[in-house]
mmCIF file of C-alpha atoms (C1' of nucleotides) in Angstrom:
data_model
loop_
_atom_site.group_PDB
_atom_site.id
_atom_site.type_symbol
_atom_site.label_atom_id
_atom_site.label_comp_id
_atom_site.label_asym_id
_atom_site.label_seq_id
_atom_site.Cartn_x
_atom_site.Cartn_y
_atom_site.Cartn_z
ATOM 1 C CA MET A 471 0.000 0.000 0.000
ATOM 2 C CA LYS A 472 1.313 3.389 -1.009
ATOM 3 C CA TRP A 473 -0.089 6.317 0.905
ATOM 4 C CA ILE A 474 0.773 9.654 2.449
ATOM 5 C CA ASP A 475 -0.448 10.679 5.865
ATOM 6 C CA HIS A 476 -1.321 14.385 5.860
ATOM 7 C CA LYS A 477 -2.834 14.049 9.358
ATOM 8 C CA THR A 478 -6.118 15.853 8.652
ATOM 9 C CA LEU A 479 -6.534 13.838 5.481
ATOM 10 C CA ILE A 480 -4.835 10.891 3.879
ATOM 11 C CA GLU A 481 -3.798 10.385 0.308
ATOM 12 C CA LEU A 482 -3.622 7.023 -1.392
ATOM 13 C CA CYS A 483 -1.278 6.565 -4.345
ATOM 14 C CA PRO A 484 -3.025 3.901 -6.433
ATOM 15 C CA PRO A 485 -1.707 2.090 -9.494
ATOM 16 C CA ALA A 486 -2.203 3.854 -12.842
ATOM 17 C CA GLU A 487 -5.105 1.603 -13.799
ATOM 18 C CA LEU A 488 -7.653 3.389 -11.671
ATOM 19 C CA ASN A 489 -10.539 5.534 -12.790
ATOM 20 C CA PHE A 490 -12.223 6.793 -9.643
ATOM 21 C CA ALA A 491 -15.235 8.186 -11.527
ATOM 22 C CA GLU A 492 -15.770 4.785 -13.129
ATOM 23 C CA CYS A 493 -15.734 3.165 -9.693
ATOM 24 C CA LEU A 494 -18.209 5.752 -8.393
ATOM 25 C CA GLN A 495 -20.558 4.972 -11.235
ATOM 26 C CA PHE A 496 -20.524 1.331 -10.270
ATOM 27 C CA LEU A 497 -21.117 2.200 -6.616
ATOM 28 C CA ASN A 498 -24.036 4.346 -7.686
ATOM 29 C CA ARG A 499 -25.858 1.509 -9.457
ATOM 30 C CA SER A 500 -28.663 1.142 -6.930
ATOM 31 C CA ASP A 501 -30.675 3.960 -5.421
ATOM 32 C CA GLN A 502 -31.586 1.627 -2.578
ATOM 33 C CA GLU A 503 -28.012 1.351 -1.327
ATOM 34 C CA VAL A 504 -27.667 2.214 2.363
ATOM 35 C CA LEU A 505 -24.032 1.416 3.088
ATOM 36 C CA HIS A 506 -22.516 4.333 1.211
ATOM 37 C CA GLN A 507 -23.619 7.564 -0.367
ATOM 38 C CA ILE A 508 -22.407 9.599 -3.281
ATOM 39 C CA SER A 509 -22.781 13.305 -3.843
ATOM 40 C CA ASP A 510 -20.786 15.844 -5.828
ATOM 41 C CA ASN A 511 -18.223 13.233 -6.874
ATOM 42 C CA TYR A 512 -17.503 12.392 -3.275
ATOM 43 C CA LEU A 513 -18.122 9.005 -1.755
ATOM 44 C CA TYR A 514 -19.204 8.850 1.880
ATOM 45 C CA LYS A 515 -19.067 5.777 4.046
ATOM 46 C CA LEU A 516 -19.249 4.990 7.699
ATOM 47 C CA ILE A 517 -16.720 2.432 8.853
ATOM 48 C CA LYS A 518 -15.748 1.002 12.199
ATOM 49 C CA VAL A 519 -12.145 1.108 13.304
ATOM 50 C CA ASN A 520 -11.155 -0.119 16.747
ATOM 51 C CA ASP A 521 -14.771 0.016 17.854
ATOM 52 C CA LYS A 522 -14.983 3.649 16.771
ATOM 53 C CA ARG A 523 -17.350 4.875 14.072
ATOM 54 C CA ILE A 524 -15.514 6.986 11.514
ATOM 55 C CA LEU A 525 -17.223 8.768 8.649
ATOM 56 C CA ILE A 526 -14.967 9.007 5.624
ATOM 57 C CA LYS A 527 -15.306 11.238 2.583
ATOM 58 C CA ILE A 528 -13.423 10.000 -0.453
ATOM 59 C CA GLY A 529 -12.543 12.094 -3.463
ATOM 60 C CA SER A 530 -9.938 11.979 -6.178
ATOM 61 C CA THR A 531 -7.324 14.071 -7.911
ATOM 62 C CA ALA A 532 -5.653 13.179 -11.206
ATOM 63 C CA ASP A 533 -3.429 10.540 -9.667
ATOM 64 C CA SER A 534 -4.503 10.025 -6.097
ATOM 65 C CA ILE A 535 -7.422 9.202 -3.852
ATOM 66 C CA ARG A 536 -7.966 11.555 -0.919
ATOM 67 C CA VAL A 537 -9.783 10.537 2.205
ATOM 68 C CA GLU A 538 -11.129 13.198 4.556
ATOM 69 C CA PHE A 539 -12.814 12.936 7.933
ATOM 70 C CA PRO A 540 -15.819 15.243 8.151
ATOM 71 C CA LEU A 541 -16.715 14.419 11.746
ATOM 72 C CA ILE A 542 -13.804 13.435 13.932
ATOM 73 C CA ALA A 543 -10.064 13.388 13.504
ATOM 74 C CA PRO A 544 -8.826 9.806 13.769
ATOM 75 C CA THR A 545 -5.585 8.854 15.502
ATOM 76 C CA THR A 546 -2.426 7.900 13.608
ATOM 77 C CA ASN A 547 -3.209 4.238 13.939
ATOM 78 C CA GLU A 548 -6.799 4.730 12.860
ATOM 79 C CA ARG A 549 -5.720 6.680 9.785
ATOM 80 C CA GLU A 550 -3.582 3.760 8.748
ATOM 81 C CA GLU A 551 -6.521 1.398 9.209
ATOM 82 C CA VAL A 552 -8.725 3.662 7.124
ATOM 83 C CA ALA A 553 -6.110 3.750 4.378
ATOM 84 C CA ALA A 554 -5.914 -0.042 4.412
ATOM 85 C CA TYR A 555 -9.697 -0.296 4.271
ATOM 86 C CA VAL A 556 -10.049 1.965 1.243
ATOM 87 C CA TRP A 557 -7.093 0.270 -0.427
ATOM 88 C CA GLU A 558 -8.831 -3.065 -0.036
ATOM 89 C CA TRP A 559 -12.294 -1.741 -0.911
ATOM 90 C CA PHE A 560 -11.040 -0.629 -4.335
ATOM 91 C CA ASN A 561 -8.895 -3.713 -4.799
ATOM 92 C CA LEU A 562 -5.812 -1.546 -5.305
ATOM 93 C CA ASN A 563 -3.363 -4.379 -4.763
ATOM 94 C CA GLU A 564 -4.252 -5.884 -8.101
ATOM 95 C CA ASP A 565 -2.118 -4.927 -11.078
ATOM 96 C CA LEU A 566 -4.509 -4.833 -14.015
ATOM 97 C CA LYS A 567 -1.952 -4.449 -16.814
ATOM 98 C CA THR A 568 -1.990 -8.097 -17.818
ATOM 99 C CA PHE A 569 -5.766 -8.248 -17.500
ATOM 100 C CA TYR A 570 -6.112 -5.443 -20.034
ATOM 101 C CA LEU A 571 -3.538 -7.025 -22.334
ATOM 102 C CA MET A 572 -5.536 -10.233 -22.330
ATOM 103 C CA ALA A 573 -8.970 -8.597 -22.512
ATOM 104 C CA ARG A 574 -8.155 -6.378 -25.477
ATOM 105 C CA GLN A 575 -7.468 -9.457 -27.553
ATOM 106 C CA ASP A 576 -10.281 -11.529 -26.161
ATOM 107 C CA TYR A 577 -13.203 -12.420 -28.375
ATOM 108 C CA VAL A 578 -15.774 -11.493 -25.706
ATOM 109 C CA LEU A 579 -14.086 -8.841 -23.594
ATOM 110 C CA LYS A 580 -12.477 -6.717 -26.287
ATOM 111 C CA ASN A 581 -15.743 -4.934 -27.012
ATOM 112 C CA ILE A 582 -16.377 -3.795 -23.468
ATOM 113 C CA VAL A 583 -13.104 -3.602 -21.618
ATOM 114 C CA ASP A 584 -12.113 -0.135 -22.828
ATOM 115 C CA ASN A 585 -15.504 1.247 -21.877
ATOM 116 C CA TYR A 586 -14.705 0.735 -18.214
ATOM 117 C CA TYR A 587 -10.966 1.255 -18.153
ATOM 118 C CA GLY A 588 -9.836 1.843 -14.585
ATOM 119 C CA LEU A 589 -12.833 0.200 -12.985
ATOM 120 C CA ARG A 590 -11.594 -1.863 -10.063
ATOM 121 C CA MET A 591 -13.265 -4.795 -8.397
ATOM 122 C CA ILE A 592 -15.372 -3.037 -5.783
ATOM 123 C CA CYS A 593 -15.008 -5.295 -2.789
ATOM 124 C CA ILE A 594 -16.889 -6.162 0.368
ATOM 125 C CA PRO A 595 -14.074 -6.386 2.908
ATOM 126 C CA ASP A 596 -16.344 -7.551 5.753
ATOM 127 C CA LEU A 597 -16.809 -11.330 5.502
ATOM 128 C CA PHE A 598 -20.151 -11.362 7.302
ATOM 129 C CA GLU A 599 -21.502 -8.709 4.973
ATOM 130 C CA ALA A 600 -20.232 -10.570 1.910
ATOM 131 C CA LEU A 601 -21.771 -13.892 3.003
ATOM 132 C CA THR A 602 -25.031 -12.235 3.991
ATOM 133 C CA TRP A 603 -25.292 -10.281 0.747
ATOM 134 C CA ALA A 604 -24.622 -13.486 -1.183
ATOM 135 C CA ILE A 605 -27.472 -15.180 0.667
ATOM 136 C CA ILE A 606 -29.799 -12.222 0.121
ATOM 137 C CA GLY A 607 -28.654 -12.057 -3.497
ATOM 138 C CA GLN A 608 -30.032 -15.560 -4.048
ATOM 139 C CA GLN A 609 -33.364 -13.773 -4.040
ATOM 140 C CA ILE A 610 -35.525 -13.998 -7.128
ATOM 141 C CA ASN A 611 -35.025 -10.386 -8.090
ATOM 142 C CA LEU A 612 -32.472 -7.722 -7.319
ATOM 143 C CA THR A 613 -34.999 -5.029 -6.432
ATOM 144 C CA PHE A 614 -36.345 -7.154 -3.637
ATOM 145 C CA ALA A 615 -32.830 -8.154 -2.560
ATOM 146 C CA TYR A 616 -31.873 -4.506 -2.060
ATOM 147 C CA LYS A 617 -35.097 -3.932 -0.168
ATOM 148 C CA LEU A 618 -34.306 -6.779 2.205
ATOM 149 C CA LYS A 619 -30.763 -5.558 2.742
ATOM 150 C CA LYS A 620 -32.000 -2.044 3.520
ATOM 151 C CA ARG A 621 -34.509 -3.329 6.069
ATOM 152 C CA PHE A 622 -31.898 -5.593 7.619
ATOM 153 C CA VAL A 623 -29.299 -2.836 7.941
ATOM 154 C CA GLU A 624 -31.789 -0.296 9.295
ATOM 155 C CA GLN A 625 -33.124 -2.776 11.801
ATOM 156 C CA TYR A 626 -29.864 -4.197 13.145
ATOM 157 C CA GLY A 627 -27.043 -1.882 12.101
ATOM 158 C CA GLU A 628 -25.549 1.082 13.929
ATOM 159 C CA SER A 629 -25.881 4.486 12.406
ATOM 160 C CA LEU A 630 -24.606 8.016 12.602
ATOM 161 C CA SER A 631 -26.097 11.245 11.302
ATOM 162 C CA PHE A 632 -24.252 14.095 9.678
ATOM 163 C CA GLU A 633 -25.709 17.119 7.931
ATOM 164 C CA GLY A 634 -29.145 15.579 7.791
ATOM 165 C CA GLU A 635 -27.915 12.321 6.265
ATOM 166 C CA THR A 636 -27.892 9.009 8.081
ATOM 167 C CA PHE A 637 -24.959 6.677 7.530
ATOM 168 C CA TRP A 638 -25.183 2.992 8.385
ATOM 169 C CA LEU A 639 -22.833 0.224 9.417
ATOM 170 C CA PHE A 640 -23.603 -3.324 8.373
ATOM 171 C CA PRO A 641 -24.967 -5.299 11.366
ATOM 172 C CA SER A 642 -22.407 -7.243 13.357
ATOM 173 C CA TYR A 643 -22.476 -11.026 13.411
ATOM 174 C CA GLU A 644 -22.501 -10.940 17.206
ATOM 175 C CA LYS A 645 -25.850 -9.178 17.118
ATOM 176 C CA ILE A 646 -27.363 -11.379 14.442
ATOM 177 C CA ALA A 647 -26.216 -14.497 16.282
ATOM 178 C CA MET A 648 -28.653 -13.550 19.036
ATOM 179 C CA ILE A 649 -31.809 -13.013 17.010
ATOM 180 C CA ASP A 650 -34.398 -15.575 15.900
ATOM 181 C CA VAL A 651 -35.617 -16.729 12.530
ATOM 182 C CA GLU A 652 -38.947 -15.096 13.378
ATOM 183 C CA ASP A 653 -37.278 -11.687 13.703
ATOM 184 C CA LEU A 654 -36.034 -11.890 10.130
ATOM 185 C CA ARG A 655 -39.343 -13.337 8.908
ATOM 186 C CA LYS A 656 -40.901 -10.047 9.977
ATOM 187 C CA LEU A 657 -38.605 -8.275 7.526
ATOM 188 C CA GLN A 658 -39.862 -10.711 4.845
ATOM 189 C CA PHE A 659 -36.848 -12.953 4.699
ATOM 190 C CA THR A 660 -37.788 -16.536 3.915
ATOM 191 C CA ALA A 661 -37.363 -18.917 6.834
ATOM 192 C CA ARG A 662 -34.544 -20.607 4.941
ATOM 193 C CA LYS A 663 -32.544 -17.467 4.329
ATOM 194 C CA ALA A 664 -33.079 -16.379 7.909
ATOM 195 C CA GLU A 665 -31.650 -19.712 9.070
ATOM 196 C CA TYR A 666 -28.659 -19.365 6.755
ATOM 197 C CA MET A 667 -27.859 -15.853 7.917
ATOM 198 C CA ILE A 668 -28.210 -16.603 11.606
ATOM 199 C CA GLY A 669 -26.201 -19.791 11.105
ATOM 200 C CA VAL A 670 -23.337 -17.844 9.548
ATOM 201 C CA ALA A 671 -23.520 -15.275 12.360
ATOM 202 C CA LYS A 672 -23.370 -18.006 14.992
ATOM 203 C CA ALA A 673 -20.435 -19.752 13.327
ATOM 204 C CA MET A 674 -18.506 -16.493 13.175
ATOM 205 C CA THR A 675 -19.352 -15.592 16.764
ATOM 206 C CA ALA A 676 -18.191 -19.019 17.882
ATOM 207 C CA GLY A 677 -14.907 -18.458 16.072
ATOM 208 C CA GLU A 678 -15.527 -21.363 13.715
ATOM 209 C CA LEU A 679 -15.367 -19.120 10.670
ATOM 210 C CA SER A 680 -13.318 -16.036 9.896
ATOM 211 C CA LYS A 681 -11.805 -14.184 6.993
ATOM 212 C CA GLU A 682 -8.280 -14.835 8.249
ATOM 213 C CA MET A 683 -9.031 -18.542 8.427
ATOM 214 C CA LEU A 684 -10.221 -18.594 4.810
ATOM 215 C CA LEU A 685 -7.391 -16.431 3.495
ATOM 216 C CA GLN A 686 -4.871 -18.765 5.048
ATOM 217 C CA ILE A 687 -6.013 -21.544 2.741
ATOM 218 C CA GLN A 688 -4.879 -19.533 -0.306
ATOM 219 C CA ASP A 689 -5.678 -22.075 -3.012
ATOM 220 C CA TYR A 690 -8.923 -21.544 -4.888
ATOM 221 C CA GLU A 691 -10.474 -25.010 -4.733
ATOM 222 C CA PRO A 692 -9.991 -25.698 -1.013
ATOM 223 C CA MET A 693 -11.167 -22.172 -0.146
ATOM 224 C CA LYS A 694 -14.300 -22.702 -2.193
ATOM 225 C CA LYS A 695 -14.858 -26.080 -0.586
ATOM 226 C CA LYS A 696 -14.579 -24.567 2.871
ATOM 227 C CA LEU A 697 -17.149 -21.906 1.973
ATOM 228 C CA MET A 698 -19.522 -24.453 0.463
ATOM 229 C CA ALA A 699 -19.478 -26.406 3.701
ATOM 230 C CA ILE A 700 -21.494 -23.549 5.204
ATOM 231 C CA ARG A 701 -25.229 -24.153 5.069
ATOM 232 C CA GLY A 702 -26.782 -21.742 2.583
ATOM 233 C CA ILE A 703 -23.568 -21.242 0.650
ATOM 234 C CA GLY A 704 -23.564 -23.125 -2.645
ATOM 235 C CA ALA A 705 -21.195 -22.853 -5.590
ATOM 236 C CA TRP A 706 -22.503 -19.467 -6.702
ATOM 237 C CA SER A 707 -22.315 -17.844 -3.267
ATOM 238 C CA ALA A 708 -18.876 -19.313 -2.594
ATOM 239 C CA ASP A 709 -17.510 -17.805 -5.799
ATOM 240 C CA TYR A 710 -19.242 -14.512 -5.072
ATOM 241 C CA VAL A 711 -17.540 -14.277 -1.674
ATOM 242 C CA LEU A 712 -14.201 -15.394 -3.121
ATOM 243 C CA MET A 713 -14.495 -12.605 -5.644
ATOM 244 C CA LYS A 714 -15.819 -9.714 -3.577
ATOM 245 C CA CYS A 715 -14.345 -10.381 -0.163
ATOM 246 C CA LEU A 716 -11.389 -12.735 -0.421
ATOM 247 C CA GLN A 717 -10.242 -11.092 -3.658
ATOM 248 C CA HIS A 718 -9.383 -14.342 -5.363
ATOM 249 C CA PRO A 719 -8.638 -13.766 -9.080
ATOM 250 C CA LEU A 720 -9.875 -17.249 -10.014
ATOM 251 C CA ALA A 721 -13.328 -16.758 -8.495
ATOM 252 C CA PHE A 722 -15.809 -17.568 -11.232
ATOM 253 C CA PRO A 723 -19.551 -17.872 -10.578
ATOM 254 C CA ILE A 724 -20.076 -19.652 -13.868
ATOM 255 C CA ALA A 725 -23.746 -20.445 -13.259
ATOM 256 C CA ASP A 726 -24.610 -16.804 -12.592
ATOM 257 C CA VAL A 727 -27.598 -15.597 -14.560
ATOM 258 C CA GLY A 728 -26.230 -12.071 -14.866
ATOM 259 C CA LEU A 729 -23.092 -13.477 -16.460
ATOM 260 C CA HIS A 730 -25.235 -15.503 -18.858
ATOM 261 C CA ASN A 731 -27.276 -12.463 -19.825
ATOM 262 C CA ALA A 732 -24.160 -10.353 -20.375
ATOM 263 C CA LEU A 733 -22.629 -13.038 -22.579
ATOM 264 C CA LYS A 734 -25.851 -13.391 -24.526
ATOM 265 C CA VAL A 735 -25.737 -9.665 -25.309
ATOM 266 C CA GLN A 736 -22.019 -9.566 -26.085
ATOM 267 C CA LEU A 737 -22.201 -12.564 -28.369
ATOM 268 C CA GLY A 738 -25.468 -11.524 -29.992
ATOM 269 C CA LEU A 739 -27.069 -14.851 -29.170
ATOM 270 C CA GLU A 740 -30.750 -15.721 -29.337
ATOM 271 C CA ARG A 741 -30.536 -17.582 -26.072
ATOM 272 C CA LYS A 742 -28.244 -17.730 -23.084
ATOM 273 C CA PRO A 743 -25.025 -19.714 -23.527
ATOM 274 C CA GLY A 744 -24.615 -23.084 -21.847
ATOM 275 C CA ILE A 745 -22.039 -23.895 -19.197
ATOM 276 C CA GLU A 746 -19.781 -25.811 -21.615
ATOM 277 C CA GLU A 747 -19.851 -22.899 -24.008
ATOM 278 C CA ILE A 748 -18.867 -20.491 -21.243
ATOM 279 C CA GLU A 749 -16.069 -22.794 -20.150
ATOM 280 C CA GLY A 750 -14.754 -22.618 -23.688
ATOM 281 C CA LEU A 751 -14.864 -18.831 -23.800
ATOM 282 C CA ALA A 752 -13.297 -18.579 -20.358
ATOM 283 C CA LYS A 753 -10.205 -20.591 -21.264
ATOM 284 C CA ASN A 754 -8.622 -17.388 -22.459
ATOM 285 C CA TRP A 755 -9.422 -15.631 -19.163
ATOM 286 C CA GLU A 756 -7.327 -18.003 -17.098
ATOM 287 C CA GLY A 757 -6.103 -16.153 -14.028
ATOM 288 C CA TRP A 758 -8.572 -13.315 -14.570
ATOM 289 C CA GLN A 759 -11.933 -15.058 -14.276
ATOM 290 C CA ALA A 760 -13.078 -12.766 -11.471
ATOM 291 C CA TYR A 761 -12.318 -9.574 -13.379
ATOM 292 C CA ALA A 762 -13.807 -10.920 -16.591
ATOM 293 C CA THR A 763 -17.038 -11.682 -14.731
ATOM 294 C CA PHE A 764 -17.017 -8.318 -12.983
ATOM 295 C CA TYR A 765 -16.625 -6.388 -16.234
ATOM 296 C CA LEU A 766 -19.360 -8.445 -17.879
ATOM 297 C CA TRP A 767 -21.666 -7.688 -14.965
ATOM 298 C CA ARG A 768 -20.792 -4.037 -15.350
ATOM 299 C CA SER A 769 -21.792 -4.170 -19.016
ATOM 300 C CA LEU A 770 -25.329 -5.080 -17.938
ATOM 301 C CA TYR A 771 -25.903 -1.826 -16.086
ATOM 302 C CA ASP A 772 -25.487 0.273 -19.210
ATOM 303 C CA LYS A 773 -28.761 -1.008 -20.557
ATOM 304 C CA ALA A 774 -30.529 -0.078 -17.349
ATOM 305 C CA ILE A 775 -29.151 3.473 -17.271
ATOM 306 C "C1'" DG B 171 -53.714 -11.213 -13.533
ATOM 307 C "C1'" DG B 172 -50.737 -15.020 -14.716
ATOM 308 C "C1'" DC B 173 -46.420 -16.382 -15.442
ATOM 309 C "C1'" DC B 174 -41.696 -16.435 -14.931
ATOM 310 C "C1'" DA B 175 -37.311 -15.368 -12.647
ATOM 311 C "C1'" DG B 176 -32.231 -16.931 -8.974
ATOM 312 C "C1'" DG B 177 -30.117 -19.672 -6.152
ATOM 313 C "C1'" DG B 178 -29.779 -23.505 -2.484
ATOM 314 C "C1'" DC B 179 -31.460 -27.232 -0.101
ATOM 315 C "C1'" DA B 180 -34.523 -31.091 1.099
ATOM 316 C "C1'" DT B 181 -36.596 -34.913 -0.602
ATOM 317 C "C1'" DC B 182 -37.425 -37.908 -3.568
ATOM 318 C "C1'" DT B 183 -36.202 -41.764 -7.210
ATOM 319 C "C1'" DA C 735 -26.270 -38.578 -9.235
ATOM 320 C "C1'" DG C 736 -29.988 -36.429 -11.100
ATOM 321 C "C1'" DA C 737 -34.669 -34.643 -11.152
ATOM 322 C "C1'" DT C 738 -38.392 -32.100 -8.569
ATOM 323 C "C1'" DG C 739 -40.582 -29.075 -5.257
ATOM 324 C "C1'" DC C 740 -40.178 -25.193 -2.302
ATOM 325 C "C1'" DC C 741 -39.586 -20.350 -1.309
ATOM 326 C "C1'" DA C 742 -42.631 -15.601 -2.191
ATOM 327 C "C1'" DT C 743 -41.871 -10.505 -4.662
ATOM 328 C "C1'" DG C 744 -41.559 -7.839 -8.828
ATOM 329 C "C1'" DG C 745 -41.703 -6.954 -13.833
ATOM 330 C "C1'" DC C 746 -43.906 -7.766 -17.977
#
DNA sequence: GGCCAGGGCATCT
DNA sequence: AGATGCCATGGC
């Protein structure tokens, strides 16, 4: 991580392949989002560092990302934690040069990759949030999924108000470990999904599951296996978490319907491609499956806008 | 208003 | 192992 501590603000020095505006556009894709807010090209988010709620305001210059603290001045140690958080959130450790080299020559990706140059994988650093959002995302439609997430966060998360806006933290697993399936049923979660979410929360509270534990495994297949051992986490959810939280470049939710729709559009097909067909196309993406998927997902939002 | 949609699991054969 | 039912809202 390359960064400069200016005390009242911090400055991240990201790799060249970053387009902050492109990332903001992605973050702005749902108007139901409660975990961050965007206004005037600034991104606001409440995060928790050492049990302290810190509101951060993120903007950009030509070659850096600047993080300000509208409410309270964090300590030296906290500033470093904030820097690390933002660095991870925007996946700034990844060097995208070889991805672009591959994508520009790829039959599928060449038509879209330049449209989103500098878009980074926008991550979900908190494992509980990533697992929970994967479970919610199994919902039949995305509109309803966002609705459920909003209710969940506003019911069980901590918040903080600033200039008339309310900023939310994702609920902690300790808190969710103590609630009942019935509590989530009231928010219109299905009994199944409520069980999955509370189960994950309990496992994490008991110390049976953690991000560190998963990251230690390193290799893609065993990590995925470990995730799939969790009730409610199937192949799709495991790959989703590997991609968005554990930042594994090989994560590839091949059965994802969004991916299928994006490929259908890119290839000009009458119907969605089959798994074998996708496997064929993806041979060329080896090592960059997660980014290929992410950029294809991104291509779907253009139609909606 | 009827039908279909996304994923995962439970319950069959 | 592979097929089938279940969930339960939103968009067409």
